[in-house]
Amino acid sequence: MSRVAPAIRSLLIGAAVLLPQATVIAADPAPAPAVAPPPAVEPKITVPGAEGDYLRALHARIHFRFATRFIEDVAAKRPAKDPLNRPDLRAEIFFGVRWDGSVSDAVVSEKSGVEAFDQAGVTAVRNENFRYAPPPPELFGDDGVAHFRWVFARNHNLCGDGSVRRIEAPLSQALPRLFVQGRIKEALLRAARDARTEPGDAIGTFAQAWLERPQTDPATDARAAAALLRYGDKRGGGKALARIKPALARKETAAIAVPALGALATSGAAEMDAAGFCELVGGAKALREGEPASREQAMTMLRDSGVRLPQESPCVKALTESAGDPATPPRLRALALGTLVATAGSAPGKLVRESMEDKDATVRAAGATAFGKPGGGRPALYRLQPLLQDSSPDVRAAVAGALVRACGDMALPFVQPLFKERDDRALVAMAPELGRLKSPESADLLAKMMARPGGELRVAVTRGLAERKDDPGKALKTKAFDSIRRDAYASAGRRGLVYADATPDELLKQPRDPLLGPLGFKALLRAKRHAEAADWLVANFDRLSPDTAVDLLAAWLANPPAAAATSTTPAKRAG
């Protein structure tokens, strides 16, 4: 028997090999499937970017629950004529995903006619035992939920047809709600998407709405109101004007509000003119009477506003009286004279000459500055040059700046002795004026200044060099600016001057640099490359300080896309 058994086993194995394959399968005790599962040729989700990535991630979860668990089970266990095996079955499901990945709802928007099939689609997208990954911010609708449309089919399409549903109000209506909910980045992403697909200026709409939001910091709030007042208060009905007026009461915010209000007063806008601005800061009475501190604040605001007042203005008369009144404190007399020149364009000659001979150095310095008008020539040289020997460094500084401004290259031999002084105030005053000249001699003086230490002087020299357009000046400028670019410790003020005229591509080599990135954004706007500017803003907005965000959104409103610029008045865009 031991020799027979192996022989029998060999015969049985050979018989099995010779049997047809169908016979072997038939011998398998497992039943054959009634319907073969459809081939795996689902349509692919080809949407690019974060939206497509998320849709594909959703599909991976949905496919397992629908195609792998449900369809394969139906194909294996149900006969071909079962309603669930009809190849024309198709159901469409709408569902939402919250910020935490949970499903907010799942509704059958188009039924297949077979309830079990529809329910399988609902089960595939919603299950209490798992959550999806949180959707990217740009997919959320105005209600804080990301909405999706998904199609389930019994044919080869299976569950490969998924897309995002946009549940959104018009942008101008949606933005305030998104801001209240703290969804700032989502609001910007929504605006950027609309900018690519819709006509108009969606980023400008975002900028307007963002600037309209009250800011907790008074200075930032004043900056936002000033930006709207200059460039964007189209929808606010003058709200920016009412918002910014309280900023005049605080010294730290008045410096922000005054230039914007002054620009409004000189733009020809109906809300305010130059006389109205003078009254806004207190009028002639505030300039002439009251405590010195309040008078000083009123004069400073008027001086820095940029408004021009006629000679017959009550404010001009009040300033003239204050500048010539011996009972007025010297500091206020000097400030009144400077404000008078800034707003009226000139001061009475007698008042200026008397101020230059006053016993107080502050008044003498103000008189010299007022006397040194461009084009003064030799008369100005003869009158100012003796004051270079004044005992006060402040007076000598004012005279040095006034001489170069009034006399140009003619003044250079007379101011050279000031380089021997250890005090840099005279050089600081001269440097910007030297930037307006074209001679090699003036460039040589700037070169000498560059060799001296001192942060304030270096900024002044850099500012002067930035103005030079002549060959000697440009050669010096190139050398100095290259040195500043290489200096890791150069101040932000100097770097800003160096890169002021740089191309966007040069600036955006360092897009995250807190200085160069914003400068690059502005350069893109000037170059009319608004799509690239919008992309930079989206990528970097989270890193911007509130003040920088105000500055850049104001820059957008000041330089809107061509289609939007046609609807913006020149008065609002000036400055």
XYZ file of C-alpha atoms in Angstrom:
575
model
C 0.000 0.000 0.000
C 2.854 2.325 0.678
C 3.978 2.051 -2.950
C 0.413 2.507 -4.346
C -0.441 5.704 -2.490
C 2.180 7.918 -4.210
C 1.086 6.647 -7.598
C -2.549 7.451 -6.897
C -1.624 10.940 -5.715
C 0.304 11.573 -8.944
C -2.639 10.478 -11.071
C -5.021 12.752 -9.183
C -2.731 15.760 -9.539
C -2.289 15.164 -13.252
C -6.037 14.865 -13.724
C -6.555 18.172 -11.986
C -4.044 19.868 -14.265
C -5.751 18.462 -17.371
C -9.237 19.543 -16.264
C -10.644 22.752 -17.870
C -10.258 25.916 -15.773
C -14.052 26.294 -15.473
C -14.159 22.893 -13.812
C -11.663 24.012 -11.198
C -13.610 27.215 -10.500
C -16.882 25.338 -10.315
C -15.360 23.138 -7.690
C -14.789 26.253 -5.486
C -17.508 26.298 -2.834
C -17.746 30.199 -2.988
C -20.670 31.389 -5.204
C -19.853 33.334 -8.385
C -20.710 37.056 -8.391
C -23.933 37.906 -10.099
C -22.559 41.091 -11.678
C -18.891 41.899 -12.332
C -17.794 45.148 -10.678
C -17.290 48.009 -13.097
C -13.739 48.802 -14.219
C -11.928 51.394 -12.114
C -11.948 54.265 -14.635
C -13.439 57.036 -12.520
C -12.987 60.569 -13.857
C -10.006 62.190 -12.188
C -10.289 65.397 -10.194
C -7.954 67.775 -12.010
C -8.655 71.058 -10.187
C -5.293 72.665 -9.324
C -4.061 74.082 -6.058
C -5.363 73.640 -2.526
C -8.937 73.135 -3.778
C -7.972 70.157 -5.943
C -5.779 68.677 -3.220
C -8.655 68.747 -0.768
C -11.152 67.303 -3.246
C -8.781 64.421 -3.939
C -8.367 63.816 -0.204
C -12.159 63.720 0.189
C -12.433 61.317 -2.725
C -9.973 58.890 -1.167
C -12.212 58.554 1.912
C -15.466 58.530 -0.051
C -14.236 55.981 -2.597
C -13.378 53.442 0.075
C -16.809 53.685 1.673
C -18.805 53.781 -1.566
C -16.898 51.842 -4.240
C -14.940 49.387 -2.115
C -17.510 48.624 0.555
C -20.868 49.228 -1.091
C -20.536 48.689 -4.858
C -18.289 45.627 -4.629
C -20.604 44.079 -2.067
C -23.667 44.721 -4.263
C -21.906 43.267 -7.302
C -20.874 40.180 -5.395
C -24.114 39.401 -3.578
C -27.031 40.672 -5.653
C -28.391 39.333 -8.924
C -27.990 41.275 -12.182
C -31.648 42.339 -12.199
C -31.505 43.811 -8.714
C -32.404 47.562 -8.783
C -29.048 48.375 -7.200
C -27.276 46.902 -10.239
C -28.943 49.194 -12.791
C -26.062 50.970 -14.625
C -28.091 54.199 -15.015
C -28.303 54.889 -11.271
C -27.059 58.353 -10.410
C -27.447 60.407 -7.230
C -26.141 63.848 -6.382
C -25.335 64.744 -2.763
C -24.762 68.187 -1.283
C -22.798 68.220 1.982
C -20.736 70.594 4.086
C -17.548 70.221 6.125
C -16.987 72.404 9.162
C -13.694 73.893 10.327
C -13.005 70.786 12.454
C -13.610 68.299 9.637
C -17.078 67.225 10.780
C -19.920 67.054 8.266
C -22.582 69.680 8.817
C -25.250 68.161 6.596
C -25.736 65.770 3.703
C -28.731 66.229 1.410
C -29.729 64.240 -1.680
C -30.149 66.999 -4.240
C -30.880 64.626 -7.150
C -32.329 61.196 -6.391
C -31.551 58.047 -8.298
C -34.959 56.464 -7.825
C -33.552 53.767 -5.571
C -33.519 54.902 -1.960
C -30.877 52.392 -0.876
C -28.479 53.766 -3.509
C -29.117 57.353 -2.396
C -28.561 56.381 1.217
C -25.289 54.702 0.290
C -24.082 58.036 -1.094
C -25.129 59.835 2.089
C -23.368 57.212 4.217
C -20.233 57.529 2.083
C -19.900 61.248 2.786
C -21.150 61.288 6.361
C -20.178 58.992 9.172
C -20.149 59.743 12.867
C -16.998 57.687 13.413
C -14.585 59.772 11.371
C -13.835 63.336 10.371
C -12.198 64.773 7.300
C -9.128 66.946 7.435
C -10.049 70.635 8.029
C -10.747 72.362 4.693
C -8.350 75.071 3.516
C -9.612 78.596 4.269
C -10.382 79.488 0.660
C -13.060 76.791 0.439
C -15.266 78.120 3.233
C -18.503 79.861 2.376
C -19.875 82.909 4.118
C -21.544 80.654 6.699
C -18.260 79.209 7.913
C -18.755 75.850 6.202
C -17.058 74.422 3.113
C -19.762 73.113 0.767
C -19.387 70.298 -1.761
C -21.343 68.606 -4.543
C -20.696 64.896 -5.080
C -22.123 62.563 -7.729
C -22.477 58.806 -7.153
C -23.039 56.478 -10.132
C -23.502 52.732 -10.634
C -21.515 52.775 -13.841
C -17.763 53.237 -14.213
C -17.956 56.859 -12.935
C -18.570 55.598 -9.389
C -17.762 58.574 -7.084
C -15.144 60.468 -9.061
C -17.238 63.564 -9.743
C -16.790 66.013 -6.849
C -16.584 69.794 -6.743
C -16.765 72.786 -4.410
C -20.026 74.703 -4.086
C -19.664 78.433 -3.537
C -22.250 79.541 -0.981
C -21.440 83.220 -1.008
C -23.042 86.636 -1.006
C -21.601 89.424 -3.152
C -18.137 90.332 -1.926
C -19.088 93.741 -0.549
C -21.805 92.098 1.587
C -19.744 89.101 2.614
C -16.635 90.937 3.835
C -18.160 92.644 6.907
C -19.578 89.299 8.091
C -16.244 87.553 7.562
C -14.442 90.309 9.481
C -16.866 90.059 12.406
C -16.189 86.317 12.536
C -12.442 86.953 12.553
C -11.991 85.251 9.181
C -9.679 87.912 7.761
C -7.478 85.610 5.697
C -10.519 83.900 4.220
C -11.897 87.272 3.241
C -8.661 88.147 1.455
C -8.572 84.768 -0.284
C -12.154 85.288 -1.421
C -11.231 88.720 -2.795
C -8.157 87.328 -4.547
C -10.235 84.590 -6.166
C -12.852 87.084 -7.311
C -10.065 89.302 -8.677
C -9.047 86.445 -10.980
C -12.538 85.562 -12.144
C -14.753 88.640 -11.841
C -14.618 92.140 -13.352
C -13.912 95.108 -11.105
C -11.452 95.560 -8.251
C -12.079 92.858 -5.651
C -8.836 93.572 -3.767
C -9.820 97.234 -3.633
C -13.176 96.207 -2.172
C -11.332 94.176 0.469
C -8.981 97.100 1.192
C -11.891 99.499 1.598
C -13.771 97.147 3.930
C -10.669 96.275 5.978
C -9.774 99.935 6.471
C -13.331 100.699 7.568
C -12.944 98.342 10.530
C -12.201 100.172 13.810
C -8.702 99.451 15.087
C -7.920 99.043 18.772
C -4.726 101.107 18.592
C -5.546 104.830 18.183
C -2.579 105.481 15.893
C -3.455 102.563 13.614
C -7.085 103.654 13.558
C -6.010 107.165 12.577
C -3.860 105.732 9.776
C -6.782 103.680 8.474
C -9.109 106.688 8.534
C -6.435 108.813 6.834
C -6.041 106.222 4.085
C -9.789 106.175 3.467
C -9.919 109.950 3.479
C -7.169 110.176 0.861
C -8.082 107.304 -1.420
C -11.144 105.332 -0.615
C -14.038 106.954 1.234
C -16.410 106.257 -1.658
C -18.987 104.189 0.215
C -18.643 105.755 3.642
C -20.567 108.938 3.023
C -17.881 110.997 4.747
C -17.508 108.609 7.691
C -13.721 108.728 7.416
C -13.779 112.489 7.998
C -15.856 112.106 11.157
C -13.634 109.235 12.282
C -10.371 111.099 11.876
C -11.307 114.415 13.491
C -10.907 113.102 17.080
C -7.303 112.173 16.203
C -6.461 115.895 16.163
C -6.896 116.024 19.936
C -3.892 113.768 20.596
C -0.352 114.768 19.691
C 0.698 111.276 18.588
C -2.294 110.847 16.282
C -2.534 114.442 15.075
C 0.675 113.958 13.082
C -1.106 111.162 11.191
C -4.412 112.933 10.678
C -3.130 116.360 9.634
C -1.555 115.473 6.249
C -4.668 113.564 5.181
C -6.973 116.384 6.219
C -4.681 118.889 4.516
C -4.756 116.871 1.293
C -8.558 116.857 1.473
C -8.611 120.625 2.036
C -6.428 121.293 -1.015
C -8.078 118.750 -3.331
C -11.157 120.791 -4.119
C -13.409 118.345 -2.292
C -16.713 119.671 -1.022
C -16.139 118.432 2.531
C -13.426 120.960 3.430
C -11.307 123.782 2.006
C -8.192 125.539 3.355
C -10.235 127.963 5.433
C -12.230 125.072 6.839
C -9.039 123.301 7.851
C -7.802 126.403 9.683
C -11.071 126.502 11.608
C -10.806 122.765 12.285
C -7.533 123.260 14.179
C -9.013 126.117 16.185
C -8.942 129.082 13.843
C -7.272 132.441 14.433
C -8.242 132.468 18.083
C -6.373 129.218 18.807
C -3.283 130.588 17.045
C -3.312 133.886 18.927
C -4.701 133.083 22.369
C -4.764 130.374 24.985
C -2.152 128.216 26.651
C 1.229 127.929 24.887
C 0.833 124.168 24.480
C -2.512 124.457 22.677
C -1.208 127.314 20.498
C 1.852 125.251 19.619
C -0.304 122.283 18.645
C -2.564 124.437 16.438
C 0.434 126.022 14.693
C 2.159 122.680 14.186
C -0.937 121.134 12.642
C -1.399 124.078 10.314
C 2.293 124.058 9.323
C 2.315 120.325 8.552
C -1.008 120.268 6.707
C 0.264 121.466 3.341
C -2.676 123.881 2.927
C -2.094 127.287 1.341
C -3.919 130.251 2.817
C -4.482 133.643 1.176
C -2.883 136.707 2.746
C -6.266 137.997 3.853
C -6.997 134.834 5.839
C -7.644 135.445 9.582
C -5.214 132.639 10.318
C -2.439 134.345 8.331
C -3.042 137.556 10.227
C -2.987 135.731 13.549
C 0.303 134.024 12.680
C 1.858 137.324 11.605
C 0.848 138.963 14.877
C 2.150 136.063 16.948
C 5.503 135.978 15.116
C 6.087 139.682 15.756
C 4.726 139.942 19.284
C 7.534 140.288 21.882
C 5.116 139.064 24.559
C 4.771 135.709 22.796
C 7.231 133.053 24.003
C 10.226 132.795 21.614
C 9.492 129.178 20.735
C 5.981 130.125 19.626
C 7.254 133.159 17.695
C 9.669 130.961 15.769
C 6.962 128.370 15.112
C 4.505 131.068 14.001
C 7.033 132.388 11.493
C 7.724 128.942 10.083
C 3.997 128.194 9.862
C 3.376 131.526 8.152
C 5.925 130.739 5.431
C 4.578 127.204 5.019
C 0.937 128.260 4.635
C 1.114 131.707 3.025
C 4.300 131.145 1.000
C 6.122 134.145 2.538
C 6.283 136.460 5.522
C 6.619 140.259 5.651
C 10.226 141.235 4.926
C 10.505 143.446 7.973
C 9.301 140.624 10.227
C 11.870 138.234 8.751
C 14.772 140.670 9.101
C 13.844 141.514 12.665
C 13.617 137.836 13.479
C 17.160 137.275 12.133
C 18.417 139.892 14.618
C 16.370 138.708 17.600
C 18.160 138.033 20.864
C 16.675 134.499 21.018
C 18.526 131.866 18.958
C 15.347 129.939 18.111
C 13.801 133.035 16.543
C 17.045 133.871 14.677
C 17.152 130.357 13.227
C 13.520 130.632 12.094
C 14.264 134.026 10.521
C 17.248 132.634 8.581
C 15.187 129.703 7.313
C 12.409 132.058 6.183
C 14.915 134.339 4.453
C 16.628 131.578 2.480
C 14.255 131.249 -0.459
C 15.410 129.467 -3.633
C 16.967 131.869 -6.125
C 18.008 134.427 -3.499
C 21.381 134.895 -5.172
C 24.039 137.337 -3.945
C 21.665 139.479 -1.848
C 20.808 136.433 0.208
C 24.486 135.481 0.414
C 25.500 138.908 1.730
C 22.690 138.888 4.313
C 23.080 135.304 5.547
C 26.825 134.730 5.426
C 27.649 136.789 8.571
C 25.262 134.614 10.571
C 27.548 131.610 9.984
C 29.550 133.073 12.888
C 26.540 132.986 15.243
C 27.261 131.503 18.645
C 24.298 129.098 18.419
C 24.791 125.778 16.566
C 21.078 125.805 15.704
C 21.386 129.192 14.039
C 24.495 128.138 12.108
C 22.665 125.004 10.958
C 19.636 127.001 9.778
C 21.890 129.494 7.974
C 23.892 126.725 6.264
C 20.749 125.114 4.870
C 19.308 128.491 3.870
C 22.533 129.556 2.107
C 22.743 126.441 -0.061
C 19.025 126.596 -0.822
C 19.115 130.294 -1.771
C 22.531 130.571 -3.413
C 23.419 127.118 -4.703
C 27.074 126.536 -5.653
C 27.865 130.163 -4.788
C 27.452 129.297 -1.116
C 29.795 126.282 -1.057
C 33.066 128.081 -0.192
C 31.355 129.806 2.724
C 29.902 126.659 4.298
C 33.069 124.529 4.027
C 34.475 125.793 7.365
C 31.486 124.153 9.069
C 33.104 120.763 8.371
C 35.659 121.587 11.063
C 32.965 121.625 13.734
C 32.330 118.519 15.778
C 28.614 119.320 15.797
C 26.867 117.840 12.731
C 23.704 119.928 12.805
C 24.838 122.268 10.031
C 25.814 119.348 7.797
C 22.474 117.636 8.432
C 20.713 120.833 7.327
C 22.850 121.186 4.201
C 22.783 117.599 2.907
C 19.263 117.594 1.392
C 19.945 120.998 -0.213
C 23.186 119.687 -1.734
C 21.121 116.904 -3.280
C 19.416 119.504 -5.491
C 22.667 120.736 -7.024
C 24.559 119.274 -9.980
C 28.141 120.412 -9.584
C 31.158 118.186 -8.812
C 31.956 120.498 -5.872
C 28.599 119.788 -4.234
C 29.115 116.054 -4.796
C 32.525 116.335 -3.103
C 30.881 117.868 -0.030
C 28.414 114.991 0.144
C 31.337 112.568 -0.133
C 33.029 114.251 2.831
C 29.821 113.981 4.821
C 29.593 110.258 4.037
C 32.944 109.706 5.729
C 31.687 111.089 9.035
C 29.870 108.971 11.640
C 26.440 109.795 12.932
C 23.098 108.182 12.148
C 21.150 111.394 11.529
C 23.825 112.732 9.183
C 23.975 109.471 7.243
C 20.234 109.518 6.686
C 20.428 113.162 5.531
C 23.283 112.378 3.120
C 21.435 109.364 1.750
C 18.380 111.537 1.204
C 20.522 114.103 -0.624
C 22.195 111.478 -2.812
C 18.814 110.010 -3.736
C 17.998 113.312 -5.464
C 21.168 113.501 -7.579
C 20.749 112.986 -11.323
C 24.108 114.417 -12.522
C 27.070 112.192 -13.413
C 29.294 113.030 -10.392
C 26.331 112.680 -8.075
C 25.190 109.401 -9.645
C 28.662 107.884 -9.351
C 28.788 108.778 -5.674
C 25.230 107.579 -5.213
C 25.999 104.177 -6.755
C 28.978 103.654 -4.474
C 27.135 104.741 -1.348
C 23.983 102.791 -2.107
C 25.886 99.581 -2.844
C 27.573 99.941 0.536
C 24.208 100.371 2.253
C 22.837 97.284 0.495
C 25.707 95.239 1.888
C 25.409 96.702 5.382
C 23.388 94.360 7.557
C 23.077 97.097 10.191
C 21.900 99.912 7.902
C 18.839 101.675 9.282
C 15.413 101.133 7.780
C 15.318 104.804 6.784
C 18.499 104.540 4.711
C 17.527 101.219 3.160
C 14.146 102.666 2.222
C 15.851 105.522 0.363
C 18.260 103.142 -1.372
C 15.509 100.849 -2.631
C 12.945 103.547 -3.395
C 13.437 103.244 -7.166
C 14.350 99.554 -7.321
C 12.478 97.244 -9.665
C 9.864 94.846 -8.298
C 11.987 91.857 -9.300
C 14.988 93.162 -7.337
C 12.910 93.905 -4.268
C 11.025 90.625 -4.273
C 14.154 88.521 -4.225
C 13.522 88.759 -0.488
C 9.695 88.742 -0.346
C 9.565 88.219 3.424
C 11.956 91.048 4.267
C 9.854 93.426 6.426
C 11.106 96.412 4.412
C 11.823 95.081 0.909
C 8.680 92.952 0.651
C 6.277 95.882 1.150
C 8.423 98.061 -1.116
C 8.237 95.326 -3.745
C 4.447 95.217 -3.397
C 4.259 98.960 -4.041
C 6.655 98.643 -6.971
C 4.391 95.983 -8.485
C 1.462 98.376 -8.202
C 3.425 101.167 -9.893
C 4.355 98.740 -12.662
C 0.655 97.811 -13.105
C 1.389 94.196 -12.153
C -1.672 93.931 -9.939
C -2.129 90.164 -10.217
C 1.372 89.581 -8.824
C 0.799 92.200 -6.133
C -2.404 90.411 -5.077
C -0.541 87.088 -4.872
C 2.149 88.664 -2.680
C -0.475 90.221 -0.417
C -2.249 86.886 0.059
C 1.015 85.077 0.813
C 2.285 87.650 3.312
C -0.780 89.279 4.884
C -0.617 87.205 8.060
C 2.899 88.509 8.756
C 2.135 92.202 8.320
C 1.801 94.506 11.294
C -1.495 96.434 11.384
C 0.287 99.666 10.433
C 1.999 98.007 7.458
C -1.291 96.451 6.372
C -2.905 99.900 6.437
C -0.036 101.311 4.380
C -0.199 98.601 1.728
C -3.979 98.577 1.398
C -3.862 102.355 1.049
C -1.234 101.905 -1.676
C -3.613 99.589 -3.546
C -6.433 102.125 -3.339
C -4.035 104.815 -4.548
C -2.956 102.648 -7.510
C -6.002 100.600 -8.515
C -6.156 98.365 -11.584
C -6.807 100.249 -14.803
C -10.472 99.254 -14.965
C -11.107 100.525 -11.431
C -8.998 103.665 -11.798
C -11.418 105.188 -14.279
C -14.091 105.436 -11.585
C -11.808 107.047 -8.982
C -11.664 110.826 -8.856
C -8.222 112.484 -9.051
C -8.900 114.310 -5.800
C -9.272 111.060 -3.927
C -6.195 109.537 -5.516
C -3.867 112.474 -5.061
C -0.903 112.102 -2.736
